[in-house]
PDB file of C-alpha atoms in Angstrom:
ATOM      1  CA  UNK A   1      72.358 -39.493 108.421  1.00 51.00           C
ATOM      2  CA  UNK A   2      68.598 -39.236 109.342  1.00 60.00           C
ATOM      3  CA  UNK A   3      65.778 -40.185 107.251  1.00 73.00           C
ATOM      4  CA  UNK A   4      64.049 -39.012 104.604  1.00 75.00           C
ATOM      5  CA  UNK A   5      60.427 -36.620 105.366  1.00 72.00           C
ATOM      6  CA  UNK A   6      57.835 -37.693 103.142  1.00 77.00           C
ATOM      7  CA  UNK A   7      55.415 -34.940 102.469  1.00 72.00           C
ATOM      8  CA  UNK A   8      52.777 -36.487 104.542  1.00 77.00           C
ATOM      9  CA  UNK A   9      55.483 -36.695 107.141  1.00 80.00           C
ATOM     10  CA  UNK A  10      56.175 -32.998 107.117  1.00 81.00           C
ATOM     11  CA  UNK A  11      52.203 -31.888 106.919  1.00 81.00           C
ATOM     12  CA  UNK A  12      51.587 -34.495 109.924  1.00 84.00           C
ATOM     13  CA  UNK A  13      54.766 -32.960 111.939  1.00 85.00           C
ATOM     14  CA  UNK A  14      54.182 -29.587 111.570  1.00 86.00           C
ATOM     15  CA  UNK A  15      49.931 -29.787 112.469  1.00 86.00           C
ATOM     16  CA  UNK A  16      51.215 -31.178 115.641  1.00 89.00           C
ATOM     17  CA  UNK A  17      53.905 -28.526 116.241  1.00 89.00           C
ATOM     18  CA  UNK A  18      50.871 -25.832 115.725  1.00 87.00           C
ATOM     19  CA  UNK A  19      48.606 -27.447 117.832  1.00 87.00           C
ATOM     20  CA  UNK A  20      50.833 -27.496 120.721  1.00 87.00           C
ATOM     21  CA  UNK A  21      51.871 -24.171 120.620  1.00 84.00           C
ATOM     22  CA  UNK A  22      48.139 -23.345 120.134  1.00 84.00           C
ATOM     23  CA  UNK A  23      47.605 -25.319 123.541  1.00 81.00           C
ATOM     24  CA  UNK A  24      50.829 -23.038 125.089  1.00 79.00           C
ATOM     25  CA  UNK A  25      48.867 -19.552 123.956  1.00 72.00           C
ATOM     26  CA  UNK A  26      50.620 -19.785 120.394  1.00 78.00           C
ATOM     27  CA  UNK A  27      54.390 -19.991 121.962  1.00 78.00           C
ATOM     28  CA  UNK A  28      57.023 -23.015 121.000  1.00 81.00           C
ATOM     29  CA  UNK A  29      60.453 -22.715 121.921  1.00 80.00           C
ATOM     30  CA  UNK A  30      62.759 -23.634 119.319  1.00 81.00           C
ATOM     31  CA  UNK A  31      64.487 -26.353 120.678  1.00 81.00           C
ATOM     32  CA  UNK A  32      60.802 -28.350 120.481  1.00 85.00           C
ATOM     33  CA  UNK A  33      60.700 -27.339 116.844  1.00 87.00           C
ATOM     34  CA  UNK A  34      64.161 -28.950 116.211  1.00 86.00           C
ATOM     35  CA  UNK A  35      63.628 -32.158 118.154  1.00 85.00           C
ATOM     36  CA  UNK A  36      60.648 -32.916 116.279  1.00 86.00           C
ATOM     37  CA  UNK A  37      62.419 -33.157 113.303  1.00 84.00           C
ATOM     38  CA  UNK A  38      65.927 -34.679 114.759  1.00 83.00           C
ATOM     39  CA  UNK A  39      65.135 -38.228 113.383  1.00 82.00           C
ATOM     40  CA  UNK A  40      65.364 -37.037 110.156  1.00 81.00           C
ATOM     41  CA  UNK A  41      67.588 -35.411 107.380  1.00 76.00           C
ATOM     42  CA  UNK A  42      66.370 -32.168 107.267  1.00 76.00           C
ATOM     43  CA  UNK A  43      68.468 -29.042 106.840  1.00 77.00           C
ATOM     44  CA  UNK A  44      68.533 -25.351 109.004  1.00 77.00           C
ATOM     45  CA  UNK A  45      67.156 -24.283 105.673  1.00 75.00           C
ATOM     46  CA  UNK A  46      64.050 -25.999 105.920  1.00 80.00           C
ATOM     47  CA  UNK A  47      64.269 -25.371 110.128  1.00 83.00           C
ATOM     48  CA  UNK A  48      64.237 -21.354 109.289  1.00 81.00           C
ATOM     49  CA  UNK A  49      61.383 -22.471 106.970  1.00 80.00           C
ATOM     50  CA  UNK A  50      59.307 -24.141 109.441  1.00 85.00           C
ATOM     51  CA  UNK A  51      60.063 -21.066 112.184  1.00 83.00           C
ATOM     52  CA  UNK A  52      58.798 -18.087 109.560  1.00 77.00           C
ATOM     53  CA  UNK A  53      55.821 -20.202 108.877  1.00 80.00           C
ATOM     54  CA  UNK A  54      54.859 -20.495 112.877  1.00 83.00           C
ATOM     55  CA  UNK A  55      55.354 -16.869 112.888  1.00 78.00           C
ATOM     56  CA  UNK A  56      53.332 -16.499 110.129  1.00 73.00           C
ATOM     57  CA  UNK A  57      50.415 -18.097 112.595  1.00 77.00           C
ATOM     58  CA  UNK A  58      51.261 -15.536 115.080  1.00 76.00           C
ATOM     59  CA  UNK A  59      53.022 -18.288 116.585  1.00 79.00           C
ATOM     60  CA  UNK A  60      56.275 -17.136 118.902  1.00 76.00           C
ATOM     61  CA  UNK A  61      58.922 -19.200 119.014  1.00 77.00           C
ATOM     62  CA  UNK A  62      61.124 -19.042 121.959  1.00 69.00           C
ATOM     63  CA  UNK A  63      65.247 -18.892 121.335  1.00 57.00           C
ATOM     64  CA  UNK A  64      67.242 -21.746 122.061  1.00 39.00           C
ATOM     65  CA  UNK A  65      68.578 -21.984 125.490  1.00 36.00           C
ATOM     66  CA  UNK A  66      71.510 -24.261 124.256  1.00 34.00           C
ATOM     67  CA  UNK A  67      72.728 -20.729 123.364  1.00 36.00           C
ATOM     68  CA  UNK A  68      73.095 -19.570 126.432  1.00 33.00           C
ATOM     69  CA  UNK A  69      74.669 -23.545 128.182  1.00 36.00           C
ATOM     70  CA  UNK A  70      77.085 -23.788 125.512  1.00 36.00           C
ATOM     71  CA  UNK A  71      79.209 -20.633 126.820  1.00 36.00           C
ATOM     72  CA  UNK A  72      78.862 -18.453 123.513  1.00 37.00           C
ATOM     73  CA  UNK A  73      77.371 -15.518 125.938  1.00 35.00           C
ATOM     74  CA  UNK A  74      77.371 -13.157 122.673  1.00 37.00           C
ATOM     75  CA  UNK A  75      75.731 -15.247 120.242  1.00 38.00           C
ATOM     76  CA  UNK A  76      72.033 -14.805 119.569  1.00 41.00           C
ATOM     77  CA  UNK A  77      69.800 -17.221 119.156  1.00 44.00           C
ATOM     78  CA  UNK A  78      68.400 -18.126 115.978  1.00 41.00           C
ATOM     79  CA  UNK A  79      65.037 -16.728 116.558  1.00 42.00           C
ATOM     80  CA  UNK A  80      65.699 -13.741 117.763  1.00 42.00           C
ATOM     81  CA  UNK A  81      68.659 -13.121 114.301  1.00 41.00           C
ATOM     82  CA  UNK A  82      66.665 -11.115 112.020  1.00 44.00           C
ATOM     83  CA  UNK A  83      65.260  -8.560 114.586  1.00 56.00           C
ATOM     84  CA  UNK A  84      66.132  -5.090 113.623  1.00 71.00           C
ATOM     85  CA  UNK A  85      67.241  -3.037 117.036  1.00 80.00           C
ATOM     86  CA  UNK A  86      69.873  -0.483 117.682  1.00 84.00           C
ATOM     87  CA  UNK A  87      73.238  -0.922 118.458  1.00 86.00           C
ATOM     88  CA  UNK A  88      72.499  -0.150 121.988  1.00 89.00           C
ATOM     89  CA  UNK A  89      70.333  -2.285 122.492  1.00 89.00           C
ATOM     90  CA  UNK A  90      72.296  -4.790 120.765  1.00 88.00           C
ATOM     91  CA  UNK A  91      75.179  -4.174 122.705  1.00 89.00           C
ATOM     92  CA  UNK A  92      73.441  -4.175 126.049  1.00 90.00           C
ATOM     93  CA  UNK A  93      71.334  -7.792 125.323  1.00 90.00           C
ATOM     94  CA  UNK A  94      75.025  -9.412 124.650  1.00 89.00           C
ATOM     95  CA  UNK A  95      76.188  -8.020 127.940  1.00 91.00           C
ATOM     96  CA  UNK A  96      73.195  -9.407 129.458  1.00 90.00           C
ATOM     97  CA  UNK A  97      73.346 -12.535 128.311  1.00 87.00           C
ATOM     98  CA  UNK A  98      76.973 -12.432 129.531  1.00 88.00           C
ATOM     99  CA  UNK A  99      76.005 -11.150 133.204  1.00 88.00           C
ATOM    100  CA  UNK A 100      72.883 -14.374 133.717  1.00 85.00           C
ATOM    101  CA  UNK A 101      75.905 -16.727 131.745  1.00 81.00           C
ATOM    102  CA  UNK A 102      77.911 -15.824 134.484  1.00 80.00           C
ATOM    103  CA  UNK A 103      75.504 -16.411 137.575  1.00 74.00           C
ATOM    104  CA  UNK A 104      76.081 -20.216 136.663  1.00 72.00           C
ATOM    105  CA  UNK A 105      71.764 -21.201 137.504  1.00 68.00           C
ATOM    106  CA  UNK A 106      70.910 -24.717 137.721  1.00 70.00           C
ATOM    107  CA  UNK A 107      69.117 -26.063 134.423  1.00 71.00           C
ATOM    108  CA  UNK A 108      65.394 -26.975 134.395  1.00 69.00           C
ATOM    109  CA  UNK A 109      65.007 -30.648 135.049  1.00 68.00           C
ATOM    110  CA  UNK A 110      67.941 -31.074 137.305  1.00 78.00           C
ATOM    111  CA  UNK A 111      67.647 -32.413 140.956  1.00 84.00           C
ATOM    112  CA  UNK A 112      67.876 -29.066 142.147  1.00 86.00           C
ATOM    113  CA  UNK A 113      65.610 -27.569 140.110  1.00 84.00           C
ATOM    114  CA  UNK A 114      63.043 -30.139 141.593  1.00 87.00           C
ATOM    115  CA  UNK A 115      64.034 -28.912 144.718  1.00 91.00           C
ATOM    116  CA  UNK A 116      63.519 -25.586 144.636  1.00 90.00           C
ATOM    117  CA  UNK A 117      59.894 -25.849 142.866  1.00 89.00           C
ATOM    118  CA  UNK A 118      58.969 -28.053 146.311  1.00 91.00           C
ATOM    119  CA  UNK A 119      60.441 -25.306 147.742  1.00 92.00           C
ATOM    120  CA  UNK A 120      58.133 -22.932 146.735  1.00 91.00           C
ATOM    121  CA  UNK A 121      55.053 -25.503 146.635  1.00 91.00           C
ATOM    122  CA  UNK A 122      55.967 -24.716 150.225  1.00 90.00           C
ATOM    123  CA  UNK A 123      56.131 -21.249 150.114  1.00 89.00           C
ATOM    124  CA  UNK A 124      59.456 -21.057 150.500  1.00 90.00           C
ATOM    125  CA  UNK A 125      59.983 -16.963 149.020  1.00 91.00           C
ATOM    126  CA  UNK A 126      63.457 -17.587 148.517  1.00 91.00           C
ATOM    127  CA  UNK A 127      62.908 -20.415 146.330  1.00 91.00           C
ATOM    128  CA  UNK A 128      60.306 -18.929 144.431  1.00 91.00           C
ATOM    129  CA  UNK A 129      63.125 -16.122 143.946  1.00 91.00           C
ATOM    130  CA  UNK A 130      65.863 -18.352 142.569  1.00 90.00           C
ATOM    131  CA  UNK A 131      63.386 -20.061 139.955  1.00 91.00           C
ATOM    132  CA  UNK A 132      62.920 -16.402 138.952  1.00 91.00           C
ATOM    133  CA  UNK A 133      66.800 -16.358 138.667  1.00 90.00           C
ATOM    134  CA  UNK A 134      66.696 -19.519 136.484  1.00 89.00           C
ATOM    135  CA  UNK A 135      64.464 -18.623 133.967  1.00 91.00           C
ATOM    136  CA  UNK A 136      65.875 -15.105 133.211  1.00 92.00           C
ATOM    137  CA  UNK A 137      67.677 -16.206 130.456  1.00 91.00           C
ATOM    138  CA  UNK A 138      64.469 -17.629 128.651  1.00 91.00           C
ATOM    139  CA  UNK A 139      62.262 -14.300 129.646  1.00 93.00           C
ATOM    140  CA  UNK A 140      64.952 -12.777 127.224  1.00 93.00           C
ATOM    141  CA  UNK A 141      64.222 -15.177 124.964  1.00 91.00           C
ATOM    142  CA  UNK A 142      61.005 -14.424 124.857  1.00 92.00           C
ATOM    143  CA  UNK A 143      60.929 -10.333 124.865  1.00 92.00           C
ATOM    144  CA  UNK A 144      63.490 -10.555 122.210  1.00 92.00           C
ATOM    145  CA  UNK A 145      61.276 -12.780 120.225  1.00 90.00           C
ATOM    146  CA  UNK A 146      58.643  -9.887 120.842  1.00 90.00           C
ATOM    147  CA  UNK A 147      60.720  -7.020 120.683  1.00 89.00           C
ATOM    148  CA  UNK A 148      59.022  -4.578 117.483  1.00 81.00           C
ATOM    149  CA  UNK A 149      59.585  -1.002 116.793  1.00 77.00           C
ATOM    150  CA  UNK A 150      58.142   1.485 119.366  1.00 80.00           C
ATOM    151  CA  UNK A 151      59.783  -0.248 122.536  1.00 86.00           C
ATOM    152  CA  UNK A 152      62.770  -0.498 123.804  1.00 89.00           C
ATOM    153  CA  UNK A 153      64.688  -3.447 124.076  1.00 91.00           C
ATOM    154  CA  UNK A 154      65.922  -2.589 127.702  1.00 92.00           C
ATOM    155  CA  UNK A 155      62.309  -1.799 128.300  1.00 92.00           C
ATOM    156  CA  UNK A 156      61.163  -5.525 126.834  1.00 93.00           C
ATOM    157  CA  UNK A 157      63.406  -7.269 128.932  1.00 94.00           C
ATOM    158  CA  UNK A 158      62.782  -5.360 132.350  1.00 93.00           C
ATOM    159  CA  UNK A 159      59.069  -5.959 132.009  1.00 93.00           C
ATOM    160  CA  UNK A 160      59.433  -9.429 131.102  1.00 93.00           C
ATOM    161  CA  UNK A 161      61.310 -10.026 134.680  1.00 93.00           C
ATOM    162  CA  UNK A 162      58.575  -8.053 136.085  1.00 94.00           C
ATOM    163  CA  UNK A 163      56.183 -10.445 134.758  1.00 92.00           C
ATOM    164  CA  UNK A 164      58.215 -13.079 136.004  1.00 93.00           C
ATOM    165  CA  UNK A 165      57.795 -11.834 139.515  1.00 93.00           C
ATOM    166  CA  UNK A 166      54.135 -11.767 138.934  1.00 92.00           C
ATOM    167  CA  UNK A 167      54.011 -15.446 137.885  1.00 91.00           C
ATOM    168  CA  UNK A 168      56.003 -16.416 140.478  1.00 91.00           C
ATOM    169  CA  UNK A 169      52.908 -15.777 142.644  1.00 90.00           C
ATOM    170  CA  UNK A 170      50.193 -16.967 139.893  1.00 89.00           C
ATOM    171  CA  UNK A 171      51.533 -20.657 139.763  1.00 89.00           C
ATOM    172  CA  UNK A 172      49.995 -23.304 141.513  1.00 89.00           C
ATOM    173  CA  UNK A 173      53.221 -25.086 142.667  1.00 88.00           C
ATOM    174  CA  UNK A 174      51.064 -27.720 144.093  1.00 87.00           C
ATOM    175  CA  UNK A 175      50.041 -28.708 140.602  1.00 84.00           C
ATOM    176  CA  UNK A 176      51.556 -32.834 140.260  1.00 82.00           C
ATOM    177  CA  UNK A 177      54.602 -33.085 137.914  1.00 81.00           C
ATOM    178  CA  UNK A 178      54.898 -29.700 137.856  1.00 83.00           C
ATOM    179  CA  UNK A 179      58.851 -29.814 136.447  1.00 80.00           C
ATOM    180  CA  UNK A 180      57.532 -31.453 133.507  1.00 79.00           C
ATOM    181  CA  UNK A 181      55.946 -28.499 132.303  1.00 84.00           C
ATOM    182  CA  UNK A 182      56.719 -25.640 134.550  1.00 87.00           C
ATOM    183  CA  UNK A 183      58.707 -24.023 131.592  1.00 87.00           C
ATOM    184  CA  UNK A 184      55.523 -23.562 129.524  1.00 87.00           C
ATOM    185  CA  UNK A 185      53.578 -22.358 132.330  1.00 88.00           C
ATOM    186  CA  UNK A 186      55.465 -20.079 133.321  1.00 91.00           C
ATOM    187  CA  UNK A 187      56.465 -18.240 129.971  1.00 91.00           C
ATOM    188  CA  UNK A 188      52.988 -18.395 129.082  1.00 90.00           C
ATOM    189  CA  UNK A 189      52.622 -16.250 132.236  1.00 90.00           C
ATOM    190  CA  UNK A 190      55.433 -14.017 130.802  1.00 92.00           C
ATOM    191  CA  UNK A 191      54.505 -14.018 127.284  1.00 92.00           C
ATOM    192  CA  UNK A 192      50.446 -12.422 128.440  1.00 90.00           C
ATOM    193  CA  UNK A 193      52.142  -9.926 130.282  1.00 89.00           C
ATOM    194  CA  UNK A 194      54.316  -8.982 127.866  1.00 91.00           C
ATOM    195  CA  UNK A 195      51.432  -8.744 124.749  1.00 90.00           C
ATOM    196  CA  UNK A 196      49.461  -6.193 127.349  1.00 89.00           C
ATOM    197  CA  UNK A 197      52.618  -3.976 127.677  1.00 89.00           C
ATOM    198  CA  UNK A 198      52.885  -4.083 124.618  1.00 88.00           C
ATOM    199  CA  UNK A 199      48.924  -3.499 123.339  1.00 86.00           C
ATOM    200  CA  UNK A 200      49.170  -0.459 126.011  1.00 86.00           C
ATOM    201  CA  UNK A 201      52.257   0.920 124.770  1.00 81.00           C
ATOM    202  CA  UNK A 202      50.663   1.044 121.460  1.00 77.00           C
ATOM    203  CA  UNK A 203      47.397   2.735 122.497  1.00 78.00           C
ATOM    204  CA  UNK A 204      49.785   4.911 124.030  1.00 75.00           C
ATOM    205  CA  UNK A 205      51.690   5.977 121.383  1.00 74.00           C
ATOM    206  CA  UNK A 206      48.383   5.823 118.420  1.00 72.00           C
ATOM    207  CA  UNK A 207      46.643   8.465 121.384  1.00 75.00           C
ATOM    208  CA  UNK A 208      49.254  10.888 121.667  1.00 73.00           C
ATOM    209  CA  UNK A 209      50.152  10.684 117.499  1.00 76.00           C
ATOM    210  CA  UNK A 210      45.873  10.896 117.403  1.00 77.00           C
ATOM    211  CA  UNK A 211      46.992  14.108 119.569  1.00 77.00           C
ATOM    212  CA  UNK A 212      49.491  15.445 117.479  1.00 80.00           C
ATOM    213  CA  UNK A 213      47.536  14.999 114.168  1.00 78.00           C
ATOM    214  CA  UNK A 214      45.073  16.799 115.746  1.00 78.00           C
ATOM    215  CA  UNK A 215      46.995  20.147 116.874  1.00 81.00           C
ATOM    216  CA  UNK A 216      48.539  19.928 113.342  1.00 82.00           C
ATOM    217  CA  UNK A 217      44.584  20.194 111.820  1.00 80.00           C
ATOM    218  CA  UNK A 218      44.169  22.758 114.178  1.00 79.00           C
ATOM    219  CA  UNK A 219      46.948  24.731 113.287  1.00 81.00           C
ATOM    220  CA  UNK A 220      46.218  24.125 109.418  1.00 81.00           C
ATOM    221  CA  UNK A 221      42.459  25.144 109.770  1.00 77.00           C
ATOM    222  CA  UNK A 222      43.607  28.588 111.545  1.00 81.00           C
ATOM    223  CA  UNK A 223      46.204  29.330 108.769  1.00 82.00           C
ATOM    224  CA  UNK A 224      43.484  28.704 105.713  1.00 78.00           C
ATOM    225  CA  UNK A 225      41.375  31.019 107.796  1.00 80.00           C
ATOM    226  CA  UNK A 226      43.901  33.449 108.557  1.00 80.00           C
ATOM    227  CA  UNK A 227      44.412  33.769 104.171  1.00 80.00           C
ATOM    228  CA  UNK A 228      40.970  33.237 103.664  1.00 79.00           C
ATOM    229  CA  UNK A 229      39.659  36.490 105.659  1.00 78.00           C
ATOM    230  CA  UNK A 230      42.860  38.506 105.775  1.00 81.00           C
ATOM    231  CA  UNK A 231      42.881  39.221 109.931  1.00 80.00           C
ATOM    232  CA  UNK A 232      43.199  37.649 112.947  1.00 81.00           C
ATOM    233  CA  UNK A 233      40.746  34.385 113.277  1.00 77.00           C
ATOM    234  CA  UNK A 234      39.492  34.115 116.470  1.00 81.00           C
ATOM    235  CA  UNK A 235      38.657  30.650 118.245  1.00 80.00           C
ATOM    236  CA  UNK A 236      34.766  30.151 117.730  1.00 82.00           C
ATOM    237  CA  UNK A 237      35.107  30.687 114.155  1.00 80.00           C
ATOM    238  CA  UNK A 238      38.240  28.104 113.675  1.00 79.00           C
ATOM    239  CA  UNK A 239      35.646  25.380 115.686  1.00 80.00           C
ATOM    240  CA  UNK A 240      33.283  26.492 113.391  1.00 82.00           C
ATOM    241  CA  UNK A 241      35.359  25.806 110.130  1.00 77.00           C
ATOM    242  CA  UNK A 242      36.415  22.473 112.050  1.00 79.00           C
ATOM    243  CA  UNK A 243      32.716  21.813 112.724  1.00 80.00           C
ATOM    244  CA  UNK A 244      33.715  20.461 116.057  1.00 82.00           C
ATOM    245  CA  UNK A 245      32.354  22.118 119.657  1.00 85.00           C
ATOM    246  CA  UNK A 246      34.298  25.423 120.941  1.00 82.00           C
ATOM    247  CA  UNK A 247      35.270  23.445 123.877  1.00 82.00           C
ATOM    248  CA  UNK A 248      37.350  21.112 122.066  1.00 81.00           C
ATOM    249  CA  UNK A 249      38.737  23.471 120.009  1.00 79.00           C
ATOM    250  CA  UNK A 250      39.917  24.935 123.079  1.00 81.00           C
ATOM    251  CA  UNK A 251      41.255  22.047 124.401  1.00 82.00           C
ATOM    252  CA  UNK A 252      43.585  21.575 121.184  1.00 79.00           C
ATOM    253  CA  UNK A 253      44.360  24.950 121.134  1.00 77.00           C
ATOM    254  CA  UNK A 254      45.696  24.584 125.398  1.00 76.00           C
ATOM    255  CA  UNK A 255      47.739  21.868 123.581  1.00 74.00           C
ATOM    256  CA  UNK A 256      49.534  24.332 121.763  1.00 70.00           C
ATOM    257  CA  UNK A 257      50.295  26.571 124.971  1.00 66.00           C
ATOM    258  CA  UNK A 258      48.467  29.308 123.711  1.00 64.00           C
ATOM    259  CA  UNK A 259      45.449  31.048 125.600  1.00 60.00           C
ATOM    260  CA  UNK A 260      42.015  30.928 123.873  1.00 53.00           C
ATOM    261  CA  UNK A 261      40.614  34.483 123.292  1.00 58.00           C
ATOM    262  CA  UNK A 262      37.407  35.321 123.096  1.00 56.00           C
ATOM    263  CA  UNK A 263      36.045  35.754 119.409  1.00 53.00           C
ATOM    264  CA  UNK A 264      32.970  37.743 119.539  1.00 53.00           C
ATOM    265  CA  UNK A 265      34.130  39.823 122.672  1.00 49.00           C
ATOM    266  CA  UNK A 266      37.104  40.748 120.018  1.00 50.00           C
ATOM    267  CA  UNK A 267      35.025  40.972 116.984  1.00 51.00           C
ATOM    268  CA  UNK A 268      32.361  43.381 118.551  1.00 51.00           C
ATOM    269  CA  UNK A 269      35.172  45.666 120.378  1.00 49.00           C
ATOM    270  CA  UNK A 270      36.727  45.940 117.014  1.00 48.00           C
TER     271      UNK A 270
END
């Protein structure tokens, strides 16, 4: 049985579990979490605890890979429980998992590990490429840990291994010790690649909603008008009730499919 956490314990514990994921660009895998508080008794109750209140510093905590080297290929990890995705997607990150279980990589730390990262301090491509291989299971980890509404899971994942190529070529691999920490570096690679897909895919989506908000003003203007002066409005006079320039009325109205018509040419024939 471990010991007992005093409360000064626990506050002095957890500042230094936030300050080194602050140091790793706010990211902490799990299994760091737990080993700082292996020595003593303290429950997956309080664990869970500790975890939502990271996240509640917009820390991300990366899923155990013990998940993943203990053979359970459909079990999820911990951190990634609680996420909310679609069956789908749920049923293709368990087949996955199952598929990089199954390609049987060497662990981080082992001899061969070291070998392959002097392998690519040497530029050795295909080295780089089975590192890449190694740490797939963590880049799921990590997009999992990520994963929110508006994106794909399948999306998540493919980008993170994109990213993973990308760091693969950032890395100094000349950098001394490098196995001691390679893990960190290179998910912090990941995990910045991922937050811009993300951030884009958002602007993405807030423009074209931004677009569709705006058609539907459009569209409402023209039909108060159309009550309002029983006849056909005509395009100046809908930019004019909008008090927004004729050209972008246009524009939203070539949104729509329709063809502008000319207002006064109509107005003055009539």
């Amino acid at each position: 049985m471990g010991k007992q956490l005093t409360p000064e314990e626990f506050r002095e514990k957890l500042a230094g579990i936030l300050k080194q994921a602050k140091e790793q660009k706010l990211y902490i895998q799990e299994r760091v979490v737990r080993d700082a508080f292996s020595d003593y008794d303290f429950s997956d109750q309080q664990m869970k605890m500790v975890i939502e209140f990271l996240r509640s510093k917009k820390v991300t905590v990366g899923g155990a890979a013990s998940d993943l080297e203990s053979g359970d290929a459909g079990r999820i990890p911990g951190s990634v429980r609680k996420k909310t995705w679609s069956q789908e997607e749920d049923d293709y990150i368990r087949r996955y998992r199952g598929e990089l279980l199954a390609m049987r990589a060497p662990k981080t730390g082992s001899s061969q590990f070291r070998d392959l990262l002097d392998g690519a301090a040497s530029g050795d491509e295909g080295a780089k490429k089975r590192l890449l291989e190694i740490m797939l299971p963590d880049i799921a980890d990590l997009a999992c840990d990520l994963y929110g509404p508006g994106v794909l899971l399948q999306d998540l994942v493919s980008e993170g291994n994109l990213q993973g190529m990308l760091a693969m070529e950032r890395i100094d691999f000349s950098v001394p010790d490098l196995s001691d920490h390679f893990r960190t570096v290179f998910l912090s690679e990941v995990r910045d690649g991922l937050l811009a897909f993300l951030a884009e895919n958002r602007e993405v989506k807030a423009r074209d909603q931004r677009m569709v908000d705006r058609v539907q003003e459009f569209s409402d203007y023209t039909e108060v008008l159309k009550d309002d002066l029983g006849r056909k409005v005509y395009l100046d006079e809908v930019a004019e009730f909008m008090d927004i320039p004729e050209e972008e009325a246009e524009a939203i109205l070539r949104l729509t499919g329709e063809k502008a018509e000319d207002g006064r040419e109509g107005r003055e024939s009539g």
